[in-house]
Short mmCIF file of C-alpha atoms and ligand atoms in Angstrom, two decimals:
data_model
loop_
_atom_site.label_atom_id
_atom_site.label_comp_id
_atom_site.label_asym_id
_atom_site.label_seq_id
_atom_site.Cartn_x
_atom_site.Cartn_y
_atom_site.Cartn_z
CA UNK C 417 -0.01 -0.10 -0.08
CA UNK C 418 1.17 3.45 -1.05
CA UNK C 419 0.29 6.92 0.16
CA UNK C 420 -0.90 8.79 -2.94
CA UNK C 421 -1.33 12.62 -3.16
CA UNK C 422 -3.19 14.48 -5.90
CA UNK C 423 -2.48 18.17 -6.13
CA UNK C 424 -4.80 20.05 -3.87
CA UNK C 425 -5.97 16.51 -2.14
CA UNK C 426 -5.30 15.02 1.37
CA UNK C 427 -3.16 12.00 1.12
CA UNK C 428 -5.06 8.81 0.22
CA UNK C 429 -4.31 5.00 0.34
CA UNK C 430 -3.58 3.61 -3.04
CA UNK C 431 -1.64 0.36 -4.53
CA UNK C 432 1.19 0.58 -7.10
CA UNK C 433 -0.26 -0.28 -10.65
CA UNK C 434 -3.90 0.48 -9.81
CA UNK C 435 -6.08 3.80 -10.16
CA UNK C 436 -6.94 4.92 -13.61
CA UNK C 437 -9.50 7.53 -13.65
CA UNK C 438 -10.17 10.20 -11.17
CA UNK C 439 -13.69 9.97 -10.21
CA UNK C 440 -14.75 13.21 -8.56
CA UNK C 441 -17.91 13.14 -6.62
CA UNK C 442 -20.13 15.15 -9.08
CA UNK C 443 -23.00 15.20 -6.36
CA UNK C 444 -20.68 17.11 -4.00
CA UNK C 445 -19.28 19.45 -6.54
CA UNK C 446 -15.60 18.59 -6.47
CA UNK C 447 -15.17 17.68 -2.89
CA UNK C 448 -14.77 14.01 -2.70
CA UNK C 449 -12.00 12.48 -4.84
CA UNK C 450 -11.52 8.71 -5.71
CA UNK C 451 -8.92 7.10 -7.87
CA UNK C 452 -10.00 3.60 -8.90
CA UNK C 453 -8.77 1.19 -6.22
CA UNK C 454 -8.19 3.86 -3.54
CA UNK C 455 -9.79 5.10 -0.44
CA UNK C 456 -12.13 8.28 -1.13
CA UNK C 457 -9.85 11.35 -0.26
CA UNK C 458 -10.77 15.00 0.27
CA UNK C 459 -9.77 17.50 -2.67
CA UNK C 460 -10.04 21.04 -3.46
CA UNK C 461 -11.86 22.81 -6.70
CA UNK C 462 -8.14 23.00 -7.68
CA UNK C 463 -8.05 19.48 -7.72
CA UNK C 464 -5.79 18.46 -10.83
CA UNK C 465 -4.76 15.03 -12.19
CA UNK C 466 -1.25 15.22 -10.83
CA UNK C 467 0.00 12.52 -8.71
CA UNK C 468 3.23 12.68 -6.55
CA UNK C 469 3.23 8.89 -6.03
CA UNK C 470 3.45 5.83 -7.92
CA UNK C 471 4.51 7.47 -11.35
CA UNK C 472 2.92 4.50 -13.38
CA UNK C 473 -0.33 6.23 -12.17
CA UNK C 474 0.00 9.04 -14.88
CA UNK C 475 -0.07 8.83 -18.71
CA UNK C 476 2.41 10.90 -20.60
CA UNK C 477 0.01 14.24 -20.29
CA UNK C 478 0.10 13.62 -16.52
CA UNK C 479 -3.54 12.33 -16.65
CA UNK C 480 -3.90 9.51 -14.02
CA UNK C 481 -2.65 6.20 -14.49
CA UNK C 482 -1.39 3.99 -17.31
CA UNK C 483 -1.69 0.29 -17.92
CA UNK C 484 1.48 -0.99 -19.62
CA UNK C 485 1.68 -4.56 -20.37
CA UNK C 486 4.34 -6.94 -21.91
CA UNK C 487 2.65 -9.93 -23.63
CA UNK C 488 5.68 -12.43 -23.97
CA UNK C 489 5.78 -15.85 -25.29
CA UNK C 490 7.69 -17.68 -28.28
CA UNK C 491 6.94 -17.16 -31.88
CA UNK C 492 3.52 -18.67 -32.01
CA UNK C 493 2.50 -18.37 -28.51
CA UNK C 494 -0.81 -16.53 -29.42
CA UNK C 495 0.80 -12.93 -28.30
CA UNK C 496 -1.04 -11.42 -31.23
CA UNK C 497 -4.19 -13.50 -30.90
CA UNK C 498 -4.70 -12.43 -27.18
CA UNK C 499 -3.55 -8.85 -28.14
CA UNK C 500 -6.70 -8.33 -29.99
CA UNK C 501 -8.97 -9.52 -27.29
CA UNK C 502 -7.07 -7.25 -24.65
CA UNK C 503 -7.31 -4.23 -26.86
CA UNK C 504 -11.25 -4.64 -27.15
CA UNK C 505 -11.68 -5.07 -23.46
CA UNK C 506 -9.17 -2.68 -21.73
CA UNK C 507 -9.07 -0.06 -24.73
CA UNK C 508 -5.25 -0.04 -24.65
CA UNK C 509 -2.87 0.83 -27.82
CA UNK C 510 -1.31 -2.20 -29.39
CA UNK C 511 2.57 -2.05 -30.13
CA UNK C 512 3.46 -4.83 -31.95
CA UNK C 513 6.97 -4.67 -33.39
CA UNK C 514 6.16 -7.86 -35.69
CA UNK C 515 3.39 -5.55 -37.29
CA UNK C 516 5.26 -2.44 -37.34
CA UNK C 517 8.07 -4.41 -39.28
CA UNK C 518 5.46 -5.91 -41.85
CA UNK C 519 4.21 -2.59 -42.13
CA UNK C 520 7.71 -1.29 -43.24
CA UNK C 521 7.97 -4.03 -45.44
CA UNK C 522 4.90 -3.54 -47.04
CA UNK C 523 5.54 0.15 -47.71
CA UNK C 524 9.22 -0.96 -49.28
CA UNK C 525 11.07 1.29 -46.88
CA UNK C 526 14.71 0.88 -46.64
CA UNK C 527 14.14 -0.31 -42.89
CA UNK C 528 11.54 -2.54 -44.26
CA UNK C 529 13.93 -4.22 -46.87
CA UNK C 530 16.62 -4.69 -44.42
CA UNK C 531 14.26 -6.08 -41.77
CA UNK C 532 12.64 -8.43 -44.63
CA UNK C 533 15.68 -10.36 -44.82
CA UNK C 534 16.44 -11.01 -41.37
CA UNK C 535 12.66 -12.16 -40.73
CA UNK C 536 12.67 -14.36 -43.72
CA UNK C 537 15.57 -16.01 -42.31
CA UNK C 538 14.08 -16.46 -38.61
CA UNK C 539 16.15 -13.97 -37.20
CA UNK C 540 15.91 -10.98 -34.95
CA UNK C 541 15.71 -7.43 -36.45
CA UNK C 542 18.73 -5.21 -34.54
CA UNK C 543 17.60 -3.63 -31.38
CA UNK C 544 18.23 -0.13 -32.16
CA UNK C 545 15.71 -0.27 -35.23
CA UNK C 546 13.04 -1.80 -33.14
CA UNK C 547 13.59 0.59 -30.23
CA UNK C 548 13.43 3.66 -32.61
CA UNK C 549 9.94 2.39 -33.71
CA UNK C 550 8.62 1.99 -30.34
CA UNK C 551 9.66 5.37 -29.07
CA UNK C 552 8.20 7.06 -32.26
CA UNK C 553 4.98 5.08 -31.46
CA UNK C 554 5.09 6.20 -27.76
CA UNK C 555 5.40 10.11 -28.83
CA UNK C 556 2.56 9.56 -31.18
CA UNK C 557 0.04 8.06 -28.56
CA UNK C 558 0.83 10.59 -25.68
CA UNK C 559 -2.78 10.33 -24.32
CA UNK C 560 -3.09 6.56 -24.51
CA UNK C 561 -4.50 4.59 -21.36
CA UNK C 562 -1.87 2.34 -21.63
CA UNK C 563 0.08 -0.08 -24.05
CA UNK C 564 0.34 -3.79 -24.96
CA UNK C 565 3.57 -4.49 -26.14
CA UNK C 566 3.34 -7.63 -28.20
CA UNK C 567 6.73 -9.14 -29.22
CA UNK C 568 8.77 -6.56 -27.60
CA UNK C 569 10.93 -6.32 -25.79
CA UNK C 570 12.63 -9.54 -27.30
CA UNK C 571 16.19 -9.00 -26.00
CA UNK C 572 17.38 -7.85 -22.16
CA UNK C 573 19.13 -4.41 -24.38
CA UNK C 574 15.47 -3.83 -25.63
CA UNK C 575 13.78 -4.22 -22.08
CA UNK C 576 16.52 -2.00 -20.70
CA UNK C 577 15.72 0.60 -23.17
CA UNK C 578 12.09 0.37 -22.82
CA UNK C 579 12.48 0.77 -18.88
CA UNK C 580 14.43 3.88 -19.86
CA UNK C 581 11.88 5.23 -22.31
CA UNK C 582 8.82 4.68 -20.00
CA UNK C 583 10.57 5.80 -16.92
CA UNK C 584 11.31 9.02 -18.41
CA UNK C 585 7.72 9.34 -19.17
CA UNK C 586 6.89 8.29 -15.54
CA UNK C 587 4.58 5.32 -16.83
CA UNK C 588 6.43 2.08 -16.06
CA UNK C 589 5.50 -1.20 -17.23
CA UNK C 590 3.02 -2.58 -14.70
CA UNK C 591 3.38 -6.63 -15.43
CA UNK C 592 4.93 -8.96 -18.08
CA UNK C 593 2.35 -11.95 -19.20
CA UNK C 594 4.24 -14.80 -20.54
CA UNK C 595 2.22 -17.70 -22.69
CA UNK C 596 3.95 -20.93 -22.20
CA UNK C 597 3.87 -23.40 -25.24
CA UNK C 598 5.85 -26.30 -26.12
CA UNK C 599 8.10 -26.35 -29.26
CA UNK C 600 5.83 -29.03 -30.93
CA UNK C 601 2.55 -27.12 -30.65
CA UNK C 602 4.33 -23.82 -31.76
CA UNK C 603 5.61 -25.48 -34.79
CA UNK C 604 2.34 -27.06 -35.68
CA UNK C 605 0.53 -23.38 -35.14
CA UNK C 606 2.84 -21.72 -37.14
CA UNK C 607 3.05 -24.12 -40.01
CA UNK C 608 -0.80 -23.98 -40.00
CA UNK C 609 -0.98 -20.13 -40.39
CA UNK C 610 1.67 -20.37 -42.87
CA UNK C 611 -0.84 -22.11 -45.28
CA UNK C 612 -2.51 -19.05 -45.60
CA UNK C 613 -0.72 -16.09 -43.93
CA UNK C 614 1.70 -15.50 -46.95
CA UNK C 615 4.25 -15.10 -44.29
CA UNK C 616 7.58 -16.38 -45.35
CA UNK C 617 9.02 -17.05 -41.90
CA UNK C 618 6.01 -19.20 -41.20
CA UNK C 619 6.10 -21.39 -44.10
CA UNK C 620 9.49 -23.14 -43.60
CA UNK C 621 9.84 -25.79 -40.65
CA UNK C 622 13.69 -24.96 -40.65
CA UNK C 623 13.00 -21.38 -40.41
CA UNK C 624 10.43 -21.75 -37.65
CA UNK C 625 12.99 -23.91 -35.66
CA UNK C 626 15.42 -21.01 -35.89
CA UNK C 627 12.95 -18.62 -34.74
CA UNK C 628 12.33 -20.86 -31.73
CA UNK C 629 16.05 -21.02 -31.15
CA UNK C 630 16.72 -17.41 -31.57
CA UNK C 631 13.81 -16.90 -28.82
CA UNK C 632 15.80 -19.49 -26.29
CA UNK C 633 18.77 -17.87 -26.89
CA UNK C 634 18.11 -14.14 -27.04
CA UNK C 635 14.39 -13.61 -25.83
CA UNK C 636 13.76 -16.08 -22.64
CA UNK C 637 16.29 -14.12 -20.72
CA UNK C 638 14.14 -10.99 -20.54
CA UNK C 639 11.62 -13.21 -18.45
CA UNK C 640 14.50 -13.01 -15.87
CA UNK C 641 14.64 -9.27 -16.45
CA UNK C 642 11.00 -8.83 -15.25
CA UNK C 643 11.41 -11.47 -12.58
CA UNK C 644 13.72 -9.35 -10.85
CA UNK C 645 11.32 -6.41 -10.85
CA UNK C 646 8.61 -8.76 -9.53
CA UNK C 647 6.53 -8.04 -12.57
CA UNK C 648 6.23 -11.48 -14.36
CA UNK C 649 3.37 -13.80 -14.51
CA UNK C 650 3.22 -17.10 -16.21
CA UNK C 651 0.38 -18.76 -17.96
CA UNK C 652 -0.44 -21.95 -19.59
CA UNK C 653 -0.84 -20.89 -23.58
CA UNK C 654 -2.29 -24.08 -24.32
CA UNK C 655 -5.98 -24.52 -24.50
CA UNK C 656 -8.84 -22.35 -26.17
CA UNK C 657 -8.43 -18.74 -27.16
CA UNK C 658 -11.04 -18.03 -24.71
CA UNK C 659 -10.00 -19.79 -21.71
CA UNK C 660 -6.37 -18.19 -22.07
CA UNK C 661 -8.09 -14.80 -22.28
CA UNK C 662 -9.64 -15.41 -19.22
CA UNK C 663 -6.40 -16.23 -17.68
CA UNK C 664 -5.04 -13.07 -18.84
CA UNK C 665 -7.80 -10.98 -17.38
CA UNK C 666 -7.45 -12.57 -14.31
CA UNK C 667 -3.97 -11.13 -13.84
CA UNK C 668 -4.61 -7.94 -15.65
CA UNK C 669 -7.62 -7.14 -13.15
CA UNK C 670 -5.35 -7.48 -10.37
CA UNK C 671 -3.41 -4.54 -11.68
CA UNK C 672 -6.69 -2.39 -11.82
CA UNK C 673 -7.96 -3.13 -8.36
P1 B4P U 1202 5.90 -11.62 -34.48
O1 B4P U 1202 5.05 -10.75 -35.56
O2 B4P U 1202 6.03 -10.72 -33.04
O3 B4P U 1202 4.66 -12.87 -34.25
P2 B4P U 1202 5.09 -14.02 -33.81
O4 B4P U 1202 6.16 -14.35 -32.56
O5 B4P U 1202 5.36 -14.96 -35.05
O6 B4P U 1202 3.82 -14.99 -33.25
P3 B4P U 1202 2.48 -14.56 -32.14
O7 B4P U 1202 2.93 -15.21 -30.77
O8 B4P U 1202 2.19 -13.17 -32.16
O9 B4P U 1202 1.55 -15.64 -32.51
P4 B4P U 1202 0.00 -15.48 -32.80
O10 B4P U 1202 -0.87 -15.07 -32.10
O11 B4P U 1202 -0.09 -14.58 -34.33
O12 B4P U 1202 7.33 -11.79 -35.02
C1 B4P U 1202 7.84 -11.90 -36.02
C2 B4P U 1202 9.18 -11.88 -36.57
O13 B4P U 1202 9.62 -10.32 -36.64
C3 B4P U 1202 10.32 -12.24 -35.58
O14 B4P U 1202 10.68 -13.38 -35.82
C4 B4P U 1202 11.40 -11.35 -35.86
O15 B4P U 1202 12.22 -11.38 -36.95
C5 B4P U 1202 10.83 -9.85 -36.13
N1 B4P U 1202 10.53 -9.14 -34.88
C6 B4P U 1202 9.48 -9.13 -34.17
N2 B4P U 1202 9.51 -7.98 -33.01
C7 B4P U 1202 10.85 -7.89 -32.87
C8 B4P U 1202 11.83 -7.33 -31.98
N3 B4P U 1202 11.30 -6.83 -30.93
N4 B4P U 1202 13.03 -7.51 -32.16
C9 B4P U 1202 13.63 -8.18 -32.79
N5 B4P U 1202 13.05 -8.66 -34.14
C10 B4P U 1202 11.44 -8.55 -34.01
O16 B4P U 1202 -0.30 -16.83 -33.00
C11 B4P U 1202 0.21 -17.80 -34.08
C12 B4P U 1202 -0.66 -19.00 -34.43
O17 B4P U 1202 -1.22 -19.66 -33.54
C13 B4P U 1202 -2.07 -17.95 -35.22
O18 B4P U 1202 -2.31 -18.86 -36.57
C14 B4P U 1202 -3.00 -18.23 -34.04
O19 B4P U 1202 -4.25 -18.29 -34.83
C15 B4P U 1202 -2.56 -19.68 -33.47
N6 B4P U 1202 -3.08 -19.71 -32.28
C16 B4P U 1202 -3.15 -18.36 -31.31
N7 B4P U 1202 -3.52 -19.29 -30.13
C17 B4P U 1202 -3.95 -20.49 -30.23
C18 B4P U 1202 -4.66 -21.20 -29.45
N8 B4P U 1202 -4.87 -20.87 -28.11
N9 B4P U 1202 -4.67 -22.64 -29.99
C19 B4P U 1202 -4.49 -22.78 -31.19
N10 B4P U 1202 -3.84 -22.00 -31.97
C20 B4P U 1202 -3.64 -20.80 -31.54
#
């Protein structure tokens, strides 16, 4: 439990990672403030959404709270699939580095042409490229309620850079949710998708195995990074999309209480 203080308010109880919206009591004309998950607190007419404690309660415009999630897992674990559901339910901005890179490829940019060679070969794109893309997207979405980072960070360097970027904006990652799926199932899913996705990296079993190896070598250690910050949550990524989504929501909802 933390003590929060919004400018012009009395201190109030709150927890890290909760509190989204300042709900002033309209009936009593701005006298009682409540931030989701907090005890009601007294505030004045000058109440402004400016919080001195957990910085994660603010978005980049200094409004209250951002819910920033990392959706983690090997290729084909279902990050993209579950992100769609999460956006609908929580109104977050989806940042998928895979989608951003495929967008660059579709537009035929220089960056896209470079990335395509690596992606088709099952390799990761250089850190500086994806960090630059993410930084640009964060700046372009200053009023977001929060972000789902899908497929990013994929290396410890990316995780460190993301921390730096978000901390400088006062809105750190709330939690990482890792989808656990075994290699056989991953290969099966990606080959199935490859039949109609048109994605070269899904069509070839050898490339899929290389992507899984890249994940084990370079991406899996990112989990330890978030374990060290007490933000790591693991869930079983095998089952129906609905069941898995329900498990994810149970975790996300804890951060909203
Ligand atoms: P991504 O686009 O991130 O995608 P992915 O790892 O292939 O898949 P994802 O986990 O999102 O799976 P999905 O839900 O679609 O990466 C592609 C490439 O981009 C990387 O290899 C790399 O080269 C590059 N890249 C991206 N980000 C990078 C970064 N940060 N740094 C460096 N390089 C980067 O699910 C897969 C399939 O499974 C779908 O067909 C889906 O329908 C199915 N499925 C999902 N859930 C299921 C379930 N519960 N049961 C059965 N099937 C399911």
